[in-house]
Amino acid sequence: MENCIFCKIIKGEIPSKKVYEDADIFAFHDIHPAAPVHFMLIPKLHIASLNEVEEKHQDLLGKIMFLVPSLAKEQGCTDGFRTIINTGRVGGQEVYHLHAHVIGGGTERLPVMIPNPS
Ligand code: AMP
Ligand code: ZN
């Protein structure tokens, strides 16, 4: 996709701090880390969001999720981490190229994501 910043990162047209790369997947550090470890895994194929995934993408999604724990540990998440996929407007998605955030690395429990209203 021409104007997608994550496609440009994959192509090396925008610099990034790479965590991992193979034929199908690219992982890199978030430019505004929310915790000591914060990186994202993206498919090299441009898929705008989880709302656009199709049956043919199942293996790719599985591969991304399979990589999460090993990359998280490699990056220093020795005691757990959080994986987030923001989707669409209500989900707070800012970049429309599917990405899984991996956040952790500190010693404290991460803050509650969505406070219980009760
Ligand atoms: P989301 O709200 O889930 O769409 O998250 C998009 C994420 O991309 C945000 O956490 C941004 O900090 C991150 N981001 C935006 N531009 C870049 C970039 N050039 N390099 C690394 N991370 C980026
Ligand atoms: Zn893209």
PDB file of C-alpha atoms and ligand atoms in Angstrom:
ATOM      1  CA  MET A   1       0.000   0.000   0.000  1.00  0.00           C
ATOM      2  CA  GLU A   2       1.493   3.272  -1.165  1.00  0.00           C
ATOM      3  CA  ASN A   3       0.878   5.551   1.774  1.00  0.00           C
ATOM      4  CA  CYS A   4       1.044   3.054   4.608  1.00  0.00           C
ATOM      5  CA  ILE A   5       3.824   3.891   7.078  1.00  0.00           C
ATOM      6  CA  PHE A   6       4.199   0.281   8.196  1.00  0.00           C
ATOM      7  CA  CYS A   7       4.567  -0.906   4.567  1.00  0.00           C
ATOM      8  CA  LYS A   8       7.283   1.753   4.244  1.00  0.00           C
ATOM      9  CA  ILE A   9       8.967   0.436   7.404  1.00  0.00           C
ATOM     10  CA  ILE A  10       8.949  -3.102   5.955  1.00  0.00           C
ATOM     11  CA  LYS A  11      10.551  -1.788   2.744  1.00  0.00           C
ATOM     12  CA  GLY A  12      13.149   0.176   4.748  1.00  0.00           C
ATOM     13  CA  GLU A  13      11.880   3.503   3.390  1.00  0.00           C
ATOM     14  CA  ILE A  14      11.200   4.636   6.963  1.00  0.00           C
ATOM     15  CA  PRO A  15      13.802   3.633   9.577  1.00  0.00           C
ATOM     16  CA  SER A  16      12.849   1.347  12.444  1.00  0.00           C
ATOM     17  CA  LYS A  17      14.486  -0.619  15.224  1.00  0.00           C
ATOM     18  CA  LYS A  18      14.007  -4.162  13.961  1.00  0.00           C
ATOM     19  CA  VAL A  19      13.263  -6.974  16.394  1.00  0.00           C
ATOM     20  CA  TYR A  20      12.631  -9.805  13.923  1.00  0.00           C
ATOM     21  CA  GLU A  21      12.048 -10.493  10.246  1.00  0.00           C
ATOM     22  CA  ASP A  22      11.198 -13.487   8.099  1.00  0.00           C
ATOM     23  CA  ALA A  23       9.487 -13.981   4.750  1.00  0.00           C
ATOM     24  CA  ASP A  24       6.040 -13.131   6.121  1.00  0.00           C
ATOM     25  CA  ILE A  25       6.493 -11.099   9.287  1.00  0.00           C
ATOM     26  CA  PHE A  26       8.342  -8.010  10.497  1.00  0.00           C
ATOM     27  CA  ALA A  27       8.685  -6.886  14.129  1.00  0.00           C
ATOM     28  CA  PHE A  28      10.025  -3.554  15.376  1.00  0.00           C
ATOM     29  CA  HIS A  29      10.079  -1.337  18.437  1.00  0.00           C
ATOM     30  CA  ASP A  30       7.251   1.146  18.933  1.00  0.00           C
ATOM     31  CA  ILE A  31       8.438   4.733  18.517  1.00  0.00           C
ATOM     32  CA  HIS A  32       6.482   5.778  21.644  1.00  0.00           C
ATOM     33  CA  PRO A  33       7.026   2.892  24.062  1.00  0.00           C
ATOM     34  CA  ALA A  34       4.345   2.421  26.714  1.00  0.00           C
ATOM     35  CA  ALA A  35       6.674   0.267  28.861  1.00  0.00           C
ATOM     36  CA  PRO A  36      10.359  -0.769  28.956  1.00  0.00           C
ATOM     37  CA  VAL A  37       9.590  -3.329  26.226  1.00  0.00           C
ATOM     38  CA  HIS A  38       7.143  -2.318  23.502  1.00  0.00           C
ATOM     39  CA  PHE A  39       7.350  -3.737  20.032  1.00  0.00           C
ATOM     40  CA  MET A  40       4.902  -4.672  17.301  1.00  0.00           C
ATOM     41  CA  LEU A  41       4.586  -7.637  14.969  1.00  0.00           C
ATOM     42  CA  ILE A  42       3.130  -6.988  11.547  1.00  0.00           C
ATOM     43  CA  PRO A  43       2.411  -9.136   8.509  1.00  0.00           C
ATOM     44  CA  LYS A  44       4.428  -8.113   5.447  1.00  0.00           C
ATOM     45  CA  LEU A  45       1.160  -8.400   3.559  1.00  0.00           C
ATOM     46  CA  HIS A  46      -0.833  -5.183   3.911  1.00  0.00           C
ATOM     47  CA  ILE A  47      -3.980  -6.061   5.854  1.00  0.00           C
ATOM     48  CA  ALA A  48      -5.623  -2.901   7.196  1.00  0.00           C
ATOM     49  CA  SER A  49      -6.934  -4.353  10.443  1.00  0.00           C
ATOM     50  CA  LEU A  50      -8.336  -7.435  12.126  1.00  0.00           C
ATOM     51  CA  ASN A  51     -11.648  -6.431  10.507  1.00  0.00           C
ATOM     52  CA  GLU A  52     -10.185  -7.201   7.081  1.00  0.00           C
ATOM     53  CA  VAL A  53      -8.758 -10.660   7.773  1.00  0.00           C
ATOM     54  CA  GLU A  54      -9.960 -13.505   5.590  1.00  0.00           C
ATOM     55  CA  GLU A  55      -9.863 -17.290   5.884  1.00  0.00           C
ATOM     56  CA  LYS A  56      -6.685 -17.395   3.796  1.00  0.00           C
ATOM     57  CA  HIS A  57      -4.876 -15.319   6.462  1.00  0.00           C
ATOM     58  CA  GLN A  58      -5.309 -17.896   9.241  1.00  0.00           C
ATOM     59  CA  ASP A  59      -1.781 -19.323   9.005  1.00  0.00           C
ATOM     60  CA  LEU A  60      -0.283 -15.848   8.960  1.00  0.00           C
ATOM     61  CA  LEU A  61      -2.201 -14.823  12.077  1.00  0.00           C
ATOM     62  CA  GLY A  62      -1.191 -18.055  13.791  1.00  0.00           C
ATOM     63  CA  LYS A  63       2.438 -17.449  12.900  1.00  0.00           C
ATOM     64  CA  ILE A  64       2.321 -13.954  14.403  1.00  0.00           C
ATOM     65  CA  MET A  65       0.825 -15.237  17.656  1.00  0.00           C
ATOM     66  CA  PHE A  66       3.250 -18.154  17.797  1.00  0.00           C
ATOM     67  CA  LEU A  67       6.196 -15.745  17.578  1.00  0.00           C
ATOM     68  CA  VAL A  68       4.934 -13.449  20.346  1.00  0.00           C
ATOM     69  CA  PRO A  69       6.179 -15.330  23.446  1.00  0.00           C
ATOM     70  CA  SER A  70       9.634 -16.132  22.104  1.00  0.00           C
ATOM     71  CA  LEU A  71      10.236 -12.561  20.906  1.00  0.00           C
ATOM     72  CA  ALA A  72       8.813 -11.170  24.157  1.00  0.00           C
ATOM     73  CA  LYS A  73      11.229 -13.275  26.206  1.00  0.00           C
ATOM     74  CA  GLU A  74      14.099 -12.391  23.908  1.00  0.00           C
ATOM     75  CA  GLN A  75      13.329  -8.693  24.469  1.00  0.00           C
ATOM     76  CA  GLY A  76      13.312  -9.078  28.261  1.00  0.00           C
ATOM     77  CA  CYS A  77       9.717  -9.902  29.211  1.00  0.00           C
ATOM     78  CA  THR A  78      10.730 -12.566  31.705  1.00  0.00           C
ATOM     79  CA  ASP A  79       7.607 -12.380  33.860  1.00  0.00           C
ATOM     80  CA  GLY A  80       4.745 -11.883  31.430  1.00  0.00           C
ATOM     81  CA  PHE A  81       3.624  -9.311  28.919  1.00  0.00           C
ATOM     82  CA  ARG A  82       0.480  -7.937  27.287  1.00  0.00           C
ATOM     83  CA  THR A  83      -0.496  -8.434  23.644  1.00  0.00           C
ATOM     84  CA  ILE A  84      -2.888  -5.895  22.135  1.00  0.00           C
ATOM     85  CA  ILE A  85      -4.448  -5.578  18.698  1.00  0.00           C
ATOM     86  CA  ASN A  86      -6.357  -2.301  18.449  1.00  0.00           C
ATOM     87  CA  THR A  87      -9.023  -2.525  15.767  1.00  0.00           C
ATOM     88  CA  GLY A  88     -10.948   0.284  14.109  1.00  0.00           C
ATOM     89  CA  ARG A  89     -12.118   3.610  15.548  1.00  0.00           C
ATOM     90  CA  VAL A  90     -13.601   2.275  18.764  1.00  0.00           C
ATOM     91  CA  GLY A  91     -10.566   0.053  19.263  1.00  0.00           C
ATOM     92  CA  GLY A  92      -8.343   3.128  19.061  1.00  0.00           C
ATOM     93  CA  GLN A  93      -6.413   1.989  15.984  1.00  0.00           C
ATOM     94  CA  GLU A  94      -4.151   4.733  14.637  1.00  0.00           C
ATOM     95  CA  VAL A  95      -2.174   2.930  11.952  1.00  0.00           C
ATOM     96  CA  TYR A  96      -4.244   0.922   9.487  1.00  0.00           C
ATOM     97  CA  HIS A  97      -1.812  -1.917   8.877  1.00  0.00           C
ATOM     98  CA  LEU A  98      -2.629  -4.844  11.188  1.00  0.00           C
ATOM     99  CA  HIS A  99      -0.217  -4.974  14.126  1.00  0.00           C
ATOM    100  CA  ALA A 100       0.063  -6.809  17.424  1.00  0.00           C
ATOM    101  CA  HIS A 101       1.607  -4.769  20.250  1.00  0.00           C
ATOM    102  CA  VAL A 102       3.726  -6.616  22.805  1.00  0.00           C
ATOM    103  CA  ILE A 103       4.183  -4.634  26.011  1.00  0.00           C
ATOM    104  CA  GLY A 104       6.039  -5.489  29.208  1.00  0.00           C
ATOM    105  CA  GLY A 105       9.534  -5.660  30.574  1.00  0.00           C
ATOM    106  CA  GLY A 106       9.030  -3.775  33.839  1.00  0.00           C
ATOM    107  CA  THR A 107       8.857  -5.266  37.309  1.00  0.00           C
ATOM    108  CA  GLU A 108       5.382  -3.920  38.154  1.00  0.00           C
ATOM    109  CA  ARG A 109       2.065  -5.295  36.925  1.00  0.00           C
ATOM    110  CA  LEU A 110       0.838  -3.307  33.924  1.00  0.00           C
ATOM    111  CA  PRO A 111      -2.070  -0.939  34.678  1.00  0.00           C
ATOM    112  CA  VAL A 112      -5.598  -2.271  34.274  1.00  0.00           C
ATOM    113  CA  MET A 113      -6.458  -1.669  30.640  1.00  0.00           C
ATOM    114  CA  ILE A 114     -10.156  -0.924  30.919  1.00  0.00           C
ATOM    115  CA  PRO A 115     -11.302  -0.148  34.472  1.00  0.00           C
ATOM    116  CA  ASN A 116     -14.297  -2.102  35.683  1.00  0.00           C
ATOM    117  CA  PRO A 117     -17.192   0.425  35.954  1.00  0.00           C
ATOM    118  CA  SER A 118     -18.589  -1.155  39.153  1.00  0.00           C
TER     119      SER A 118
HETATM  120  P1  AMP B   1      -2.340   1.690  17.184  1.00  0.00           P
HETATM  121  O1  AMP B   1      -2.967   2.746  17.997  1.00  0.00           O
HETATM  122  O2  AMP B   1      -2.602   0.303  17.711  1.00  0.00           O
HETATM  123  O3  AMP B   1      -2.691   1.816  15.703  1.00  0.00           O
HETATM  124  O4  AMP B   1      -0.780   1.864  17.326  1.00  0.00           O
HETATM  125  C1  AMP B   1       0.068   2.409  16.387  1.00  0.00           C
HETATM  126  C2  AMP B   1       1.428   2.468  17.025  1.00  0.00           C
HETATM  127  O5  AMP B   1       2.386   2.740  16.034  1.00  0.00           O
HETATM  128  C3  AMP B   1       1.555   3.564  18.100  1.00  0.00           C
HETATM  129  O6  AMP B   1       1.868   2.955  19.354  1.00  0.00           O
HETATM  130  C4  AMP B   1       2.700   4.433  17.591  1.00  0.00           C
HETATM  131  O7  AMP B   1       3.553   4.871  18.614  1.00  0.00           O
HETATM  132  C5  AMP B   1       3.407   3.484  16.631  1.00  0.00           C
HETATM  133  N1  AMP B   1       4.132   4.135  15.552  1.00  0.00           N
HETATM  134  C6  AMP B   1       3.686   5.086  14.704  1.00  0.00           C
HETATM  135  N2  AMP B   1       4.636   5.419  13.810  1.00  0.00           N
HETATM  136  C7  AMP B   1       5.710   4.647  14.098  1.00  0.00           C
HETATM  137  C8  AMP B   1       7.019   4.519  13.547  1.00  0.00           C
HETATM  138  N3  AMP B   1       7.413   5.259  12.498  1.00  0.00           N
HETATM  139  N4  AMP B   1       7.874   3.631  14.094  1.00  0.00           N
HETATM  140  C9  AMP B   1       7.488   2.882  15.159  1.00  0.00           C
HETATM  141  N5  AMP B   1       6.273   2.953  15.717  1.00  0.00           N
HETATM  142  C10 AMP B   1       5.398   3.823  15.206  1.00  0.00           C
HETATM  143 ZN    ZN B   2       0.687  -1.420   5.074  1.00  0.00          ZN
END
